[in-house]
Amino acid sequence: MGATQLTTTGGTETFPRAQVIRFRRSSIPSPSPPLVFDAARLRHESNIPTQFIWPEEDKPCLEAEEIHVPVIDIHGFLSGTGPAAAETLEIIREACKKHGVFQVVNHGVDTGLVTEAYRCMDEFFGMPLTEKQRAQRKTGESYGYASSFTGRFSSNLPWKETFSFRHAADPDSAGHAEVEDYFVHVLGDSFRQIGRVFHEYCKEMNRLALEIMELLSMGLGVERTYFTDVYKVNDSVMRLNHYPPCQKPDLTLGTGPHCDPTSLTILHQDEVGGLQVFIDEKWHSVRPIRDAFVINIGDTLMALCNGIFKSCLHRAVVNSKTPRNSMAFFLCPTMEKVLSPPSELVDDEHPRKYPDFTWSQLLEFTQKHYRADTMTLNVFSEWLLKNQTTTHPASKKLK
Ligand SMILES: C=C1C[C@]23C[C@H]1CC[C@H]2[C@]1(C)CCC[C@@](C)(C(=O)O)[C@H]1[C@@H]3C(=O)O
Ligand SMILES: O=C(O)CCC(=O)C(=O)O
Ligand SMILES: [Fe+2]
């Protein structure tokens, strides 16, 4: 595998292949006007810009074989009214150890809220590009609207538009309608109602994420409240993904292969389908189930589990006819919390796999130095160890 050089404030670093974010340098004259991803126009284009054409090894298989991702009745499990608890726990444990993905039903999230959230997404993404750009995500920021990542990356561009916003939770200071305020701030008062819908949706995602954390603590055999305690105060991100049709769906990807650098992702996909997971050395599609959420383990949780539960490798493909929407709630710890696995998961036979770090460090790494992909956690760990200082909490060496 080749290597790409990137010069940052920390010096010159070598990272594998073309994974490094290629920064646009204003000093280099650009021969053509900047690329703009205007979905309304590009969805009809059969000559797609080369920046959207992915390398041969990443080109999608649109007819990938479906895989049955385990479906867990979460209310049944937590209330003790569902199928035998021990069996359910074993299914979760196996799925998380092998590939890091399962689905939940009977989760208590009102289907009306999900439908309403999709309606609001249609309203937002259906606006002309210039209207959406009022909420433009700025360089280095994690929130806002991005039409593909034309200003951020220069190749392997994803065929999608995204709108991301923050949802911080703290049970001791609940009540602040952060999402609603954000919508009004960036888009104006006419977006208050849409902001309210997404605020409600995020609150529900936060509740569900903490319930799933209870399940995962049990699956790992640590104290039932262990991960709920870590995440009850959190600094999470909600992302709306809109994938317009593409006349060359076999050449591009909606979202490239990656593991989420975050802790836990609660994904809802509409009925169109396009999510694929990499299991047993093959890409498989995950058929949408209207009442289910897909749960992915992310890199941060994998590090907190000392590698026992795996971060799920996934991607999204597009199609030539039907626009697709998905909603991802990324549970994240607070920025400066030092993340290290519980002592029960570390011993002589299972030494520490990753160094201590903070979410703020990993987030910065994925936003400024490295485009999140299949190897983020390993590359980040090496980078941390190389750049460690004696004063930072994340500077402890691997045992
Ligand atoms: C912290 C994050 C970075 C990304 C959004 C969240 C969680 C997943 C990451 C991402 C989806 C992984 C694939 C590449 C990426 C650039 C994307 O296609 O959206 C990633 C997100 C990002 O850096 O904005
Ligand atoms: O749209 C999908 O199905 C997947 C999206 C995704 O992986 C992400 O937003 O991180
Ligand atoms: Fe993802």
XYZ file of C-alpha atoms and ligand atoms in Angstrom:
434
model
C 0.000 0.000 0.000
C 1.403 3.408 -0.973
C 1.821 6.336 1.372
C 0.738 9.949 1.267
C 2.628 12.790 2.899
C 0.861 15.510 4.767
C 2.485 18.471 6.398
C 0.717 19.705 9.500
C 1.767 21.858 12.428
C 3.100 18.690 14.051
C 5.634 18.136 11.239
C 5.621 15.785 8.285
C 3.683 12.582 8.811
C 3.290 9.539 6.643
C -0.128 7.962 6.357
C -1.205 4.955 4.307
C -2.444 5.451 0.762
C -4.595 8.368 -0.284
C -6.529 8.477 2.991
C -5.185 11.824 4.048
C -7.374 14.853 3.556
C -6.001 16.768 0.619
C -6.180 20.416 1.517
C -6.950 22.854 -1.258
C -4.109 25.342 -1.447
C -5.173 28.802 -2.468
C -1.677 29.459 -3.839
C -2.088 26.842 -6.580
C -4.015 28.363 -9.487
C -7.094 26.344 -10.295
C -7.525 25.721 -14.061
C -11.282 25.204 -13.853
C -14.049 26.800 -11.779
C -14.635 25.176 -8.371
C -16.777 22.059 -8.477
C -20.330 22.523 -7.206
C -22.583 19.613 -6.248
C -26.019 20.860 -7.202
C -28.234 17.805 -6.790
C -31.087 19.287 -8.829
C -28.795 19.426 -11.875
C -26.388 16.511 -11.325
C -29.117 13.914 -10.794
C -29.803 14.030 -14.562
C -26.154 14.101 -15.653
C -24.832 10.947 -17.323
C -21.303 12.343 -17.545
C -20.541 12.572 -13.859
C -17.514 14.691 -12.832
C -14.371 12.554 -12.415
C -14.039 13.624 -8.759
C -17.052 11.397 -8.001
C -15.574 8.316 -9.646
C -14.173 5.963 -7.019
C -11.142 3.678 -7.595
C -11.779 0.229 -9.065
C -11.383 -1.596 -5.723
C -14.037 0.568 -4.086
C -16.599 0.579 -6.900
C -19.864 -0.751 -5.530
C -21.720 -3.933 -6.207
C -25.274 -2.619 -6.503
C -26.847 -6.049 -6.239
C -24.923 -7.134 -3.126
C -26.330 -10.168 -1.362
C -28.616 -9.275 1.541
C -27.561 -10.185 5.033
C -29.777 -10.814 7.998
C -28.594 -8.418 10.686
C -29.902 -9.598 14.098
C -33.039 -7.787 15.261
C -33.333 -7.194 19.011
C -36.578 -6.466 20.860
C -35.062 -3.901 23.172
C -38.084 -3.165 25.340
C -38.715 -6.892 25.699
C -35.137 -7.410 26.823
C -34.899 -4.528 29.284
C -38.304 -5.215 30.836
C -37.780 -8.966 30.953
C -40.951 -9.620 28.907
C -39.247 -10.546 25.608
C -37.531 -13.742 24.491
C -35.127 -15.364 26.943
C -32.717 -12.664 28.112
C -29.660 -14.928 28.053
C -30.266 -15.820 24.415
C -30.733 -12.191 23.390
C -27.561 -11.203 25.201
C -25.641 -13.921 23.409
C -26.923 -12.696 20.017
C -25.817 -9.143 20.804
C -22.444 -10.295 22.083
C -21.794 -12.403 18.988
C -22.846 -9.629 16.577
C -20.747 -7.003 18.353
C -17.680 -9.230 18.586
C -17.874 -10.242 14.950
C -18.945 -7.169 12.972
C -20.435 -4.488 15.256
C -23.928 -4.182 13.802
C -27.428 -5.172 14.928
C -30.951 -3.707 14.709
C -33.461 -2.772 17.377
C -37.262 -2.871 17.314
C -39.838 -2.193 20.043
C -37.669 0.806 20.891
C -40.449 3.192 21.917
C -39.690 5.825 19.250
C -42.998 7.004 17.789
C -43.278 6.077 14.103
C -45.116 9.386 13.580
C -41.984 11.231 14.737
C -39.819 9.299 12.257
C -42.254 10.027 9.406
C -42.375 13.687 10.363
C -38.561 13.855 10.465
C -38.399 12.492 6.897
C -40.992 15.048 5.793
C -38.852 17.820 7.296
C -35.783 16.418 5.522
C -37.629 16.560 2.190
C -38.536 20.153 2.892
C -34.930 21.082 3.659
C -33.151 19.169 0.868
C -35.862 20.123 -1.640
C -34.841 23.788 -1.412
C -32.600 25.390 -4.061
C -28.865 25.037 -3.365
C -28.431 28.714 -2.458
C -31.115 28.438 0.225
C -29.485 25.378 1.769
C -26.129 27.129 1.672
C -27.403 29.618 4.243
C -26.553 26.832 6.697
C -23.195 26.067 4.991
C -20.757 24.012 7.055
C -17.490 25.950 7.331
C -14.001 24.491 7.017
C -12.943 22.769 10.224
C -16.487 22.764 11.664
C -18.589 19.624 12.207
C -22.016 21.223 11.864
C -24.002 22.620 8.957
C -24.927 21.836 5.367
C -22.442 20.236 2.962
C -23.194 19.433 -0.678
C -20.865 16.520 -1.187
C -17.500 17.674 0.250
C -16.367 19.600 -2.802
C -14.376 22.186 -0.857
C -12.982 19.681 1.639
C -11.748 16.739 -0.439
C -10.527 16.666 -4.015
C -11.257 13.069 -5.048
C -13.525 10.121 -4.158
C -16.303 12.575 -3.469
C -19.495 11.142 -1.958
C -22.720 11.463 -3.975
C -24.668 13.086 -1.147
C -25.722 16.191 0.690
C -25.611 16.279 4.466
C -26.921 18.505 7.213
C -25.366 17.975 10.640
C -26.100 19.553 13.989
C -25.135 19.174 17.631
C -27.167 17.555 20.377
C -25.498 17.806 23.760
C -27.221 16.038 26.652
C -26.915 16.614 30.366
C -29.690 15.271 32.628
C -28.853 17.947 35.227
C -29.436 20.836 32.860
C -32.086 19.585 30.451
C -34.612 21.937 28.897
C -32.576 23.982 26.431
C -33.941 23.474 22.882
C -30.501 23.451 21.287
C -31.522 21.984 17.929
C -34.521 24.279 17.521
C -32.334 27.302 18.316
C -29.706 26.161 15.809
C -32.253 25.865 12.972
C -33.619 29.319 13.734
C -30.114 30.763 14.005
C -28.877 29.453 10.636
C -32.087 29.330 8.595
C -34.458 31.837 10.161
C -37.655 31.751 12.194
C -39.627 29.862 9.513
C -37.512 26.789 10.409
C -38.505 26.777 14.076
C -41.034 23.964 13.650
C -38.586 21.786 11.695
C -35.984 22.470 14.393
C -38.519 21.359 17.020
C -39.110 18.065 15.203
C -35.392 17.296 15.044
C -34.925 18.333 18.657
C -37.604 15.815 19.677
C -35.994 13.207 17.434
C -32.558 13.780 19.005
C -34.005 13.510 22.530
C -35.474 10.145 21.596
C -32.194 9.024 20.031
C -30.357 10.020 23.199
C -32.764 7.994 25.333
C -32.441 4.972 23.054
C -28.642 5.261 22.865
C -28.401 5.104 26.670
C -30.660 2.036 26.748
C -28.462 0.353 24.162
C -25.425 1.219 26.272
C -27.036 -0.722 29.119
C -27.401 -3.702 26.817
C -23.798 -3.440 25.668
C -22.434 -3.174 29.220
C -24.282 -6.397 30.020
C -22.987 -8.007 26.844
C -19.435 -7.183 27.912
C -20.005 -8.436 31.442
C -19.204 -5.108 33.112
C -21.454 -3.235 35.570
C -24.889 -2.715 33.911
C -24.611 1.082 34.271
C -20.953 1.295 33.227
C -21.418 2.801 29.737
C -24.617 4.641 30.599
C -22.565 6.468 33.235
C -19.878 7.322 30.674
C -22.417 8.670 28.172
C -25.281 10.149 30.214
C -23.643 13.534 29.703
C -22.650 13.617 26.049
C -21.870 15.825 23.065
C -23.522 14.061 20.148
C -24.089 14.803 16.473
C -27.188 14.290 14.352
C -26.724 13.991 10.601
C -29.306 14.018 7.825
C -28.053 12.290 4.664
C -29.683 12.923 1.300
C -28.545 10.848 -1.678
C -29.865 12.182 -4.998
C -30.211 9.718 -7.896
C -27.064 9.267 -9.944
C -27.007 8.210 -13.603
C -23.755 6.278 -12.992
C -24.412 4.554 -9.638
C -21.882 1.821 -10.450
C -19.010 4.352 -10.530
C -19.582 6.273 -7.322
C -20.576 5.901 -3.656
C -23.036 7.807 -1.475
C -20.780 7.316 1.533
C -17.412 5.606 1.156
C -16.291 2.574 3.195
C -15.695 3.636 6.774
C -16.110 2.875 10.423
C -17.780 5.714 12.286
C -15.127 7.342 14.483
C -17.909 8.110 16.979
C -19.154 5.765 19.747
C -22.536 4.391 18.678
C -24.609 5.228 15.604
C -28.380 4.911 15.494
C -29.273 4.885 11.823
C -32.683 4.980 10.222
C -32.819 4.445 6.474
C -35.919 5.089 4.373
C -37.505 2.332 2.282
C -35.168 2.852 -0.735
C -32.193 0.918 0.641
C -28.480 1.489 0.040
C -26.717 0.668 3.314
C -24.076 -2.046 2.960
C -21.990 -3.702 5.669
C -18.734 -5.607 5.260
C -19.044 -9.036 6.861
C -17.109 -12.241 6.120
C -14.915 -10.436 3.583
C -17.897 -9.341 1.479
C -20.207 -6.365 1.090
C -23.823 -7.164 1.954
C -26.863 -4.939 1.714
C -29.051 -4.324 4.730
C -32.704 -4.302 3.733
C -34.541 -1.405 5.408
C -37.088 -2.342 8.074
C -39.438 0.561 8.701
C -39.758 0.009 12.437
C -36.104 -0.799 13.068
C -33.003 1.247 13.769
C -29.620 -0.041 12.651
C -27.070 0.169 15.468
C -23.388 0.449 14.556
C -20.519 0.252 17.007
C -18.044 3.070 16.288
C -14.275 3.394 16.779
C -14.494 5.234 20.102
C -16.591 2.489 21.672
C -14.328 -0.173 20.197
C -11.386 1.506 21.949
C -13.398 1.719 25.197
C -14.106 -2.035 24.945
C -10.388 -2.710 24.447
C -11.206 -4.036 20.967
C -13.645 -6.732 22.134
C -16.613 -5.221 20.285
C -15.754 -4.266 16.721
C -16.425 -1.063 14.918
C -18.744 -1.762 11.969
C -17.351 -1.290 8.442
C -20.096 0.096 6.216
C -20.862 2.303 3.197
C -23.869 3.555 1.228
C -24.554 3.033 -2.468
C -26.793 5.171 -4.681
C -29.183 4.355 -7.503
C -30.263 5.956 -10.763
C -33.964 6.477 -10.017
C -34.956 7.172 -6.441
C -33.588 9.756 -4.015
C -32.696 8.207 -0.676
C -32.650 9.652 2.840
C -31.125 8.375 6.034
C -30.752 9.831 9.525
C -27.741 9.087 11.697
C -27.476 9.959 15.370
C -23.835 9.710 16.435
C -23.485 9.286 20.190
C -20.234 10.925 21.318
C -18.702 11.438 24.766
C -18.036 14.930 26.085
C -15.038 16.480 24.373
C -12.446 16.315 27.148
C -13.377 13.079 28.916
C -10.358 10.773 28.959
C -11.394 7.489 27.430
C -9.909 4.279 28.790
C -11.449 0.813 29.023
C -12.791 -0.607 32.310
C -10.160 -2.547 34.255
C -12.221 -5.769 33.907
C -11.471 -5.782 30.179
C -7.708 -5.496 30.531
C -5.373 -8.200 31.810
C -2.183 -10.006 30.825
C -4.000 -11.999 28.170
C -5.834 -8.905 26.911
C -3.363 -6.022 27.076
C -4.397 -2.484 26.152
C -4.995 -2.188 22.395
C -5.362 1.581 22.108
C -3.971 4.493 24.105
C -6.147 6.806 26.199
C -7.559 9.659 24.170
C -10.296 12.265 24.221
C -13.124 12.612 21.680
C -11.893 16.129 20.974
C -8.593 14.630 19.738
C -10.197 11.972 17.529
C -12.727 14.438 16.133
C -9.972 16.903 15.279
C -7.991 14.101 13.646
C -10.927 13.197 11.357
C -11.759 16.801 10.550
C -8.266 18.167 9.975
C -5.800 15.387 9.280
C -7.453 12.199 8.111
C -10.583 11.315 6.188
C -12.455 8.735 8.279
C -12.229 5.338 6.597
C -11.619 1.699 7.437
C -8.406 2.303 9.382
C -9.073 5.480 11.323
C -8.619 4.034 14.819
C -5.298 2.343 14.073
C -3.831 5.311 12.246
C -5.084 7.651 14.983
C -3.537 5.483 17.722
C -0.160 5.528 15.979
C -0.426 9.261 15.422
C -1.258 9.851 19.088
C 1.631 7.775 20.315
C 4.003 9.593 17.972
C 2.731 13.013 18.965
C 2.285 12.365 22.676
C 3.439 14.953 25.154
C 4.080 14.327 28.810
C 1.364 16.745 29.966
C -1.658 15.546 28.011
C -3.932 12.936 29.686
C -3.911 10.903 26.493
C -0.162 10.556 26.681
C -0.127 7.291 28.652
C 1.712 4.566 26.866
C 0.021 1.312 25.836
C 0.571 -1.266 28.533
C -17.389 12.553 13.330
C -17.875 12.262 12.145
C -17.090 12.350 10.880
C -18.053 11.839 9.835
C -19.372 12.252 10.432
C -19.251 11.819 11.857
C -19.299 10.277 11.911
C -18.954 9.580 10.608
C -17.902 10.298 9.724
C -17.994 9.973 8.206
C -19.439 9.744 7.798
C -17.184 8.758 7.796
C -17.062 8.676 6.255
C -16.415 9.911 5.680
C -17.152 11.209 6.066
C -16.333 12.382 5.595
C -18.481 11.278 5.282
O -18.544 10.720 4.148
O -19.431 11.928 5.710
C -17.296 11.214 7.619
C -17.919 12.344 8.392
C -17.194 13.653 8.325
O -15.958 13.738 8.523
O -17.858 14.661 8.115
O -26.865 6.396 4.676
C -26.475 5.354 5.173
O -27.110 4.291 5.098
C -25.165 5.319 5.933
C -24.695 6.683 6.381
C -23.458 6.628 7.201
O -22.776 5.648 7.241
C -23.060 7.808 7.989
O -23.716 8.870 7.906
O -22.069 7.696 8.737
Fe -21.350 5.740 8.959
